[in-house]
XYZ file of C-alpha atoms in Angstrom:
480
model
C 13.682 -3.098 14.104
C 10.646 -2.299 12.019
C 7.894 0.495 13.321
C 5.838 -1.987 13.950
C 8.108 -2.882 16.791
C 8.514 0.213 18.302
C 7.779 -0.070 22.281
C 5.618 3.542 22.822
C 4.542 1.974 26.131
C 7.002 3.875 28.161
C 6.540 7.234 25.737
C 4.716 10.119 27.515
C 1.565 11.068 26.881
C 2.779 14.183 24.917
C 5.124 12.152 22.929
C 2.283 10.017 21.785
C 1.597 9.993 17.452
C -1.121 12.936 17.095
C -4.012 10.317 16.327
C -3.850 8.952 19.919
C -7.601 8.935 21.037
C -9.024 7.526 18.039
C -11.137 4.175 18.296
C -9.168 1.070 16.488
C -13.151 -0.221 14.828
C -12.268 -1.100 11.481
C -12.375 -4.157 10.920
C -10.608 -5.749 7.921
C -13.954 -6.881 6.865
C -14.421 -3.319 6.850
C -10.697 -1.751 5.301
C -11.144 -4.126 2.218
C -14.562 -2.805 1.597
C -13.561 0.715 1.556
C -10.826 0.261 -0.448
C -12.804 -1.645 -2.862
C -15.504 1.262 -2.793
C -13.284 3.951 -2.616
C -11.957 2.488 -6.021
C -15.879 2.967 -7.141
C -17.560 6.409 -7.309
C -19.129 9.377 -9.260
C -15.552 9.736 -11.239
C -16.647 6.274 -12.940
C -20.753 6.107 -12.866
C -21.423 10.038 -14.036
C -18.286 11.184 -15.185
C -17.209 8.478 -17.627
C -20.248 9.529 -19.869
C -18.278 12.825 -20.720
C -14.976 10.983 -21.372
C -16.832 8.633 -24.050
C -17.935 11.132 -25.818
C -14.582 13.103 -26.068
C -12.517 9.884 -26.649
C -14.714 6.866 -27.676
C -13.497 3.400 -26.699
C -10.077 4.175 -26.256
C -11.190 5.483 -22.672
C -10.386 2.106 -21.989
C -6.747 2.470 -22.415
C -6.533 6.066 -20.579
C -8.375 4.138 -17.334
C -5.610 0.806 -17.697
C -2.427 3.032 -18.238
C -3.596 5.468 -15.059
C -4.230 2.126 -13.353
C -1.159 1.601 -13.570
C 0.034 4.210 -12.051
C -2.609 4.527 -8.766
C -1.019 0.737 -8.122
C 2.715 2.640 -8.005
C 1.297 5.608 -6.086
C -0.726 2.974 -3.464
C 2.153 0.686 -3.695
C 4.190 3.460 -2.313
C 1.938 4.693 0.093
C 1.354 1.169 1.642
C 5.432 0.650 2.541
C 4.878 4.330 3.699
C 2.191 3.338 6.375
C 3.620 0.182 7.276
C 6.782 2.089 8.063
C 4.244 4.116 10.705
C 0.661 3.935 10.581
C -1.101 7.115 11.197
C -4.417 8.715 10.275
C -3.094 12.134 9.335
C -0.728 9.563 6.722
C 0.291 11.862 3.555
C 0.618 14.871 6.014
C 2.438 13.200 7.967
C 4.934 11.368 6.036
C 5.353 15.201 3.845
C 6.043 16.405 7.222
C 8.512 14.068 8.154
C 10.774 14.060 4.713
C 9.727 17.075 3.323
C 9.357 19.784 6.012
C 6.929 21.265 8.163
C 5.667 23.533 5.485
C 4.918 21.137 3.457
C 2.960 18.549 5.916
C 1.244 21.895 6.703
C 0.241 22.372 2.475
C -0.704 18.801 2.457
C -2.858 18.231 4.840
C -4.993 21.438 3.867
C -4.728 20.540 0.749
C -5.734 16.774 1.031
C -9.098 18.604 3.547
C -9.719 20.747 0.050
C -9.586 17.569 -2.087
C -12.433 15.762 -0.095
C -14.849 19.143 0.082
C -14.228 19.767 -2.901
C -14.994 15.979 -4.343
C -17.944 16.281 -1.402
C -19.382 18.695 -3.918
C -19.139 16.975 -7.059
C -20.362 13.701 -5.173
C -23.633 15.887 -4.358
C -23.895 17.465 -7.277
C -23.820 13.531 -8.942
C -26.572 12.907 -6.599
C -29.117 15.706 -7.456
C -28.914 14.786 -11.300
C -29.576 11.110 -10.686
C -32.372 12.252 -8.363
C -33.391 14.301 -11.401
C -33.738 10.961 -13.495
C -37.074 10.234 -11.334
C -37.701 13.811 -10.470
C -37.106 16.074 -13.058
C -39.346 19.343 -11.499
C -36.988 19.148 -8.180
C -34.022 21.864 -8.788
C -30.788 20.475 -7.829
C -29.500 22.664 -5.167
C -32.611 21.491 -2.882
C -31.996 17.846 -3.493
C -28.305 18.041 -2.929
C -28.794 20.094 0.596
C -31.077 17.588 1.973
C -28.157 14.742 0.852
C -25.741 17.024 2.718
C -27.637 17.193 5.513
C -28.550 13.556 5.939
C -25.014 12.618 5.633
C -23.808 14.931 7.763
C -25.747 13.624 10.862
C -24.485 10.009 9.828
C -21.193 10.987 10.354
C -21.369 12.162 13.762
C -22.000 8.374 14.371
C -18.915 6.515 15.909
C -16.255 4.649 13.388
C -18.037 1.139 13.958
C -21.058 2.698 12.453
C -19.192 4.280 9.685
C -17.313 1.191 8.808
C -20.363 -0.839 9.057
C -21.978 1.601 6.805
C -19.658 1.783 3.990
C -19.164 -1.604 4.011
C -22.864 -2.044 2.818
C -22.611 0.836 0.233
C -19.665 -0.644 -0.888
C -20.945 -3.680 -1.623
C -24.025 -2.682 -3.172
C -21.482 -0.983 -5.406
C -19.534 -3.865 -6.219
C -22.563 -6.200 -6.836
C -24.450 -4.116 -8.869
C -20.980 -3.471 -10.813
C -20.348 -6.957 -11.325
C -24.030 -7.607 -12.322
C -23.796 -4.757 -15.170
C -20.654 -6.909 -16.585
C -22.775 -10.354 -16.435
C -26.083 -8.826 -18.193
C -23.676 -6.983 -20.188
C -21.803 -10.785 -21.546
C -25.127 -12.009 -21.272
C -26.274 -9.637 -24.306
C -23.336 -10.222 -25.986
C -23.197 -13.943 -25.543
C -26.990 -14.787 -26.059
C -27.649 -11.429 -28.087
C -31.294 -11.237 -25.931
C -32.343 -7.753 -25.165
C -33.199 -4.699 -27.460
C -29.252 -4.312 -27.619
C -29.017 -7.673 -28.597
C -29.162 -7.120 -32.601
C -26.035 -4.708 -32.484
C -24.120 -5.834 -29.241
C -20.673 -6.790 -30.889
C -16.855 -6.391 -30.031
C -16.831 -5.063 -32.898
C -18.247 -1.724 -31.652
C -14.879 -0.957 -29.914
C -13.200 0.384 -33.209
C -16.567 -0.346 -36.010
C -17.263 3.902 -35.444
C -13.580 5.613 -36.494
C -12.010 3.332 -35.199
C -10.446 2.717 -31.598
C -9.150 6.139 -30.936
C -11.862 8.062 -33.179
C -10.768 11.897 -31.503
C -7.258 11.059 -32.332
C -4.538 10.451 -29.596
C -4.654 13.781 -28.095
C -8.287 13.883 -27.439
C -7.924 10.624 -25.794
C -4.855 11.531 -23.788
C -7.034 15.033 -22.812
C -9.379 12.622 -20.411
C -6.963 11.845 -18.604
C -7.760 14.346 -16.207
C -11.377 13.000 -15.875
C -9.766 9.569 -15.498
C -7.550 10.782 -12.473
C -10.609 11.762 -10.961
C -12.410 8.797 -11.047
C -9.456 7.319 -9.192
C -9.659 9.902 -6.421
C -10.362 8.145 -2.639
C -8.350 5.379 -3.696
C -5.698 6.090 -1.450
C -8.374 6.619 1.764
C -7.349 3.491 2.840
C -4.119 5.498 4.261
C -6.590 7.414 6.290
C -7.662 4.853 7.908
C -4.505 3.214 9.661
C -5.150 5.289 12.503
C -8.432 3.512 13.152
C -7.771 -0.085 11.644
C -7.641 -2.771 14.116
C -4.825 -4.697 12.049
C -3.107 -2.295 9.820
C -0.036 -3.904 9.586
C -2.130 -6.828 7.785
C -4.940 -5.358 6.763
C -3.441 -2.337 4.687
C -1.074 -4.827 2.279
C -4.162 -7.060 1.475
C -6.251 -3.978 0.381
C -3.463 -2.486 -1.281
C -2.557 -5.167 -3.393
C -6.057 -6.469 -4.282
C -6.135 -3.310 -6.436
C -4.563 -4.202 -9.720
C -7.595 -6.586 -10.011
C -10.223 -3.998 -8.746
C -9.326 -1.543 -11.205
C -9.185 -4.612 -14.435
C -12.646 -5.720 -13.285
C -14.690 -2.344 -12.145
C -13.189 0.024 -14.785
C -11.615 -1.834 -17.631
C -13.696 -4.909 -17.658
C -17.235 -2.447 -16.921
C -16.300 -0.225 -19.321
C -14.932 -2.519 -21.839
C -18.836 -4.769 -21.968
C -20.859 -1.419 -22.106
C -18.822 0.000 -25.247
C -19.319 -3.639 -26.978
C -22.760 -3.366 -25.327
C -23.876 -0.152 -27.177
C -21.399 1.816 -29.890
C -19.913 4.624 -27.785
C -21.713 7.716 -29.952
C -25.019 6.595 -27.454
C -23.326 8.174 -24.519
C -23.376 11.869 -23.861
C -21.501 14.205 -21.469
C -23.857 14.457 -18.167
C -25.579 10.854 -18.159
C -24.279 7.948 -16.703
C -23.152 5.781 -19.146
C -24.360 2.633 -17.239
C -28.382 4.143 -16.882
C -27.832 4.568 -20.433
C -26.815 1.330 -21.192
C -29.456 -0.637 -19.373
C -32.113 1.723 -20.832
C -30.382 0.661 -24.488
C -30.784 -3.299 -23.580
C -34.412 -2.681 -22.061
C -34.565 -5.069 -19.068
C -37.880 -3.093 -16.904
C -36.582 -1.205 -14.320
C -33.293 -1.792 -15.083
C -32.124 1.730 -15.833
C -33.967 2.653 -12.347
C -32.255 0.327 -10.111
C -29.006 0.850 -11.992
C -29.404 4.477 -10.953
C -30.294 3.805 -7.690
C -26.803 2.348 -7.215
C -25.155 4.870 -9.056
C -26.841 7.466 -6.728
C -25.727 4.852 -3.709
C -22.135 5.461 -4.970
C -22.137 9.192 -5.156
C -23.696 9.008 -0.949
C -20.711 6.716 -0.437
C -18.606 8.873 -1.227
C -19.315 12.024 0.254
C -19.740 10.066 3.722
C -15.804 9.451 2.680
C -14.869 12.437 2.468
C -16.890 13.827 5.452
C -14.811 10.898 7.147
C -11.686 11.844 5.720
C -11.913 15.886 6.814
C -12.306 16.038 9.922
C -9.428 13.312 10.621
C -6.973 15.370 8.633
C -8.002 18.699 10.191
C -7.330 17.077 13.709
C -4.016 15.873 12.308
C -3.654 19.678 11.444
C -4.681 20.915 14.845
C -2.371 18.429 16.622
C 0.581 19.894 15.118
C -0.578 23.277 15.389
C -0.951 24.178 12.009
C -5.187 24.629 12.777
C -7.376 25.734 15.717
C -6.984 23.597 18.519
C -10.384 22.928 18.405
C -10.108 20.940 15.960
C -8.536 18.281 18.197
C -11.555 17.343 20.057
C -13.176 14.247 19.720
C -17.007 14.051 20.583
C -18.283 11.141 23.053
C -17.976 8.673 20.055
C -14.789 9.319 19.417
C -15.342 11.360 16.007
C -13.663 14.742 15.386
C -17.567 16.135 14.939
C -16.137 19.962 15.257
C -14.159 19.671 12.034
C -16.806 17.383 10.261
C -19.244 20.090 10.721
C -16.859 22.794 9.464
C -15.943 20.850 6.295
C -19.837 19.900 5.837
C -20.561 24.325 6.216
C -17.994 24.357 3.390
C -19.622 21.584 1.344
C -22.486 23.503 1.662
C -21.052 25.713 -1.322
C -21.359 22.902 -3.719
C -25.316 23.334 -3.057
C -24.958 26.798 -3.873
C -23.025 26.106 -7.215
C -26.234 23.910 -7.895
C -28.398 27.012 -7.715
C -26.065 29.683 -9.540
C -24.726 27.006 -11.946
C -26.100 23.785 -12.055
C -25.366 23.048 -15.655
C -21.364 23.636 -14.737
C -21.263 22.646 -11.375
C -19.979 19.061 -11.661
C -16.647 19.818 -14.381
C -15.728 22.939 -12.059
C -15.533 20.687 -8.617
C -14.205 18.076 -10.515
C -11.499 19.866 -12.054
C -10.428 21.546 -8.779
C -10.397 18.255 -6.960
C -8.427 16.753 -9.380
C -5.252 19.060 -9.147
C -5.615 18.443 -5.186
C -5.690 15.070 -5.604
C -2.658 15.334 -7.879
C -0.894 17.267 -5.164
C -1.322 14.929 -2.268
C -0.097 11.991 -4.555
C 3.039 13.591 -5.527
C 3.742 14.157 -1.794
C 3.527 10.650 -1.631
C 5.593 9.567 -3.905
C 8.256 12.082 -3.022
C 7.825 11.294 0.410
C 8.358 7.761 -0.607
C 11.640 7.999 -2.776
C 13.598 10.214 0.208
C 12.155 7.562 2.316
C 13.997 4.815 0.257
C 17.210 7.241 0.101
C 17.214 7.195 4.400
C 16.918 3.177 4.316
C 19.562 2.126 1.984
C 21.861 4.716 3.641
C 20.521 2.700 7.236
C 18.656 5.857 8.490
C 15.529 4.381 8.659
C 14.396 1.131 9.630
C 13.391 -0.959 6.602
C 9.187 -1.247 5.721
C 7.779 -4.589 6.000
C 6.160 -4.043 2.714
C 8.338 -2.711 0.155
C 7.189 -1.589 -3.171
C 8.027 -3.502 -6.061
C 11.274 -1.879 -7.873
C 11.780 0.284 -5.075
C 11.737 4.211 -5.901
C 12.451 3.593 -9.941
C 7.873 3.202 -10.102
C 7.447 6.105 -8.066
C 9.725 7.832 -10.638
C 7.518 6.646 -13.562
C 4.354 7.924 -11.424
C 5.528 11.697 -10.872
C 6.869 11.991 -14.214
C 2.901 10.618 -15.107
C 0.985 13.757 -13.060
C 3.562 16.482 -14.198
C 1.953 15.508 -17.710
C -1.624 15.091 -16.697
C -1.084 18.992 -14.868
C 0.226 20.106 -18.419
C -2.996 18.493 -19.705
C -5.008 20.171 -17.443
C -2.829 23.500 -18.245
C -3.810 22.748 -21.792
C -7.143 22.664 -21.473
C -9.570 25.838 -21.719
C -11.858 24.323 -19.845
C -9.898 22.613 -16.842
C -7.330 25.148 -16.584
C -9.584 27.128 -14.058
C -8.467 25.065 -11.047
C -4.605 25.496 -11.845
C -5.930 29.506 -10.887
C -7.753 28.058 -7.544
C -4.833 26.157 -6.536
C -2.808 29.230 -6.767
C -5.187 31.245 -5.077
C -5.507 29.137 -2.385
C -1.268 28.543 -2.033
C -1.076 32.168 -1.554
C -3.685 32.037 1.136
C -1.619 28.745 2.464
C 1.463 30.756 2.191
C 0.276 34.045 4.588
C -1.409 30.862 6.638
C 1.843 29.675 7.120
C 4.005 32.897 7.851
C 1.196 33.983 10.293
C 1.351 30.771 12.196
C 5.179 31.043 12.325
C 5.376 34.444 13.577
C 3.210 33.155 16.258
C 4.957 30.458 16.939
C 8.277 29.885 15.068
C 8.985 26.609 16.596
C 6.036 25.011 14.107
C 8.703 25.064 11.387
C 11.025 23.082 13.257
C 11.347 19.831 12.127
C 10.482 16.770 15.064
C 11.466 13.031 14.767
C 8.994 11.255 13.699
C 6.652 9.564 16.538
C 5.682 6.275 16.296
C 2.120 4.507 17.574
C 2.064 1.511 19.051
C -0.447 -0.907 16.754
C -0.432 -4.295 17.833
């Protein structure tokens, strides 16, 4: 008998899974649009420009190979929550296999991630706001963003969905637009980029890999970003109306996703214009469609990279205060964190992780010129965390089913546990990267600052109450 076929009807209330309460509005109308979206942010649009420039057009092969390797991680995560759907999912599933300390670590950290990336997002914002107005300082534009977006989220999960769904697809348009135009130029040669559009520009300038193999291999850190809020579809279960349908089909429309938004995209723009045009701090595709010269082109394309960068942070606003309730449910936060407002949101732990956003506009003010690679960096190695809780999750998840503890998933990753063996191996290197780096290293020192506050977190919480680090069969929500 799968999970799906659980019968919670006769389970008491107090047995119930910990996102009981939550409104079932997303539609998969809604799902596939997030994940498609959630594939598409400021990691791509702002932060791509500074990966050109340290590795040329071999960025393209750093964004296919990690590719590669979010398809494992989601691939894992989807048998995961179709094993048991839940909106606290990697905290829960770390909880289950690995211990309560560590569904404790994961879920805080996974709440980090999204402030953190809720920063850079804002930051992202401010500069393209700076590409119309230059004299307005960057902390001021990025408050009034937070702001904004912080009333929109007190709006009930319909809206939300509804909402991302529309910034999604102006994303996805506007993306696949850029790689028309873009074979346009190169097709037709019209444009001012017309006269040196060529494949040719991939390896014409030193060649393919023009930093050497290390420098490329050093972005991969920036590429892992870019691929962060990919997995928010496992966030969502809790509140899908379908999940058991609706999660596979998002999952596994993502190999094409990533070939067409980040390889293909990236891929037209570098044949587009030679990749010494781009410059650490400017979106790549502004640049671009100021290089070809269609009027207004570089405005609108900003406009939607701006659109992405809003999307985004209304994510992770999203995502917060869901895994802070998972957190309160299971004692490991305030219990106020478990109430839900008259629309059904968790609005007192959206407005505590919007106060801490709020540090991101003050990073604008002190340093605005370093804001963006410090969040960045710091969500990364959060990010990295919470997917190798997944995967680990996932291979002693694979070790209960073949020894008939567990009942089997309804969607099984391809080549069972041997992919999510490939993908852990993957982020130990990318954290020795990161290690490696001057520069990035900074956020290996935050993450150990804030285990060791995790760490007295946890013993205070089990002095308290020592039965938190008991470990609990797992509880199961009824989903039909």
């Amino acid at each position: 008998m799968t999970s799906a076929q659980v019968d919670t009807d006769n389970i008491p209330e107090e047995g119930k899974a910990p996102e009981e309460g939550y409104e079932r509005g997303l539609g998969s109308r809604q799902v596939q649009m997030i994940a498609i979206g959630g594939a598409i942010g400021v990691g791509l649009f702002l932060g791509a420009g500074a990966n050109i420039a340290k590795a040329g057009p071999s960025l393209i092969v750093m964004y296919a190979l990690a590719g590669v390797i979010i398809f494992f991680i989601m691939r894992a995560l989807g048998e995961l929550l179709l094993y048991r759907p839940v909106s606290g999912s990697f905290a829960e599933y770390s909880r289950e296999f690995l211990g309560p300390f560590f569904g404790y670590f994961t879920g805080w950290t996974y709440w980090l991630m999204w402030v953190v990336t809720g920063m850079a997002e804002l930051t992202a914002a401010a500069i393209y706001v700076n590409y119309w107005f230059p004299a307005v300082p960057q902390w001021v534009t990025a408050l009034v963003f937070l702001v904004v977006l912080f009333g929109v989220n007190l709006i009930s999960v319909k809206v939300f969905g509804e909402l991302e769904f529309w910034f999604s697809m102006v994303k996805v348009t506007a993306l696949i637009g850029m790689i028309v135009i873009g074979l346009g130029v190169l097709t037709f040669g019209f444009s001012s980029a017309g006269d040196t559009a060529a494949v040719a520009n991939l390896w014409q300038f030193d060649g393919f890999f023009p930093k050497g193999v290390g420098s490329s291999l050093m972005t991969l850190q920036g590429v892992m970003f870019a691929y962060l809020a990919v997995e928010l579809v496992g966030v969502t279960a809790g509140e899908s109306e379908n999940p058991e349908k609706t999660l596979p089909k998002a999952i596994n429309t993502l190999p094409w996703r990533i070939a067409l938004f980040y390889v293909g995209a990236l891929s037209v723009i570098l044949c587009v214009v030679k990749w010494t045009e781009f410059a650490p701090g400017v979106s790549p595709f502004v640049e671009a469609f100021a290089k070809i010269g269609i009027p207004a082109g570089a405005g609108i394309v900003n406009f939607v990279v701006l659109t992405a960068a809003l999307s985004s942070c209304n994510s992770g606003m999203y995502s917060t205060g869901r895994m802070l309730r998972n957190l309160a449910a299971n004692g490991e936060a305030p219990k106020v964190f478990q109430r839900l407002s008259g629309t059904k949101a968790p609005a007192f732990g959206i407005t505590v992780s919007v106060l801490c956003m709020g540090i991101g506009v003050v990073l604008n003010y002190v340093v605005p010129e370093k804001a963006f690679g410090y969040v960045t960096s710091v969500a990364t190695a959060a990010g990295i965390w919470t997917w190798l809780m997944i995967l680990i999750s996932h291979v002693l998840y694979r070790r209960a089913v073949d020894a008939g503890r567990l009942p089997a998933s309804p969607f099984p990753a391809p080549g069972g546990s041997k992919c999510s063996w490939i993908a852990i191996a993957f982020l130990l290197f990318v954290t020795c990267l990161i290690a490696y780096d001057n520069d990035s290293r900074v956020c290996l020192y935050v993450m150990a600052g804030w285990a060791a506050v995790l760490g007295i977190g946890w013993s205070v919480l089990k002095s308290r109450n020592p039965e938190i680090a008991a470990r609990r069969e797992p509880e199961f929500e009824k989903i039909g």
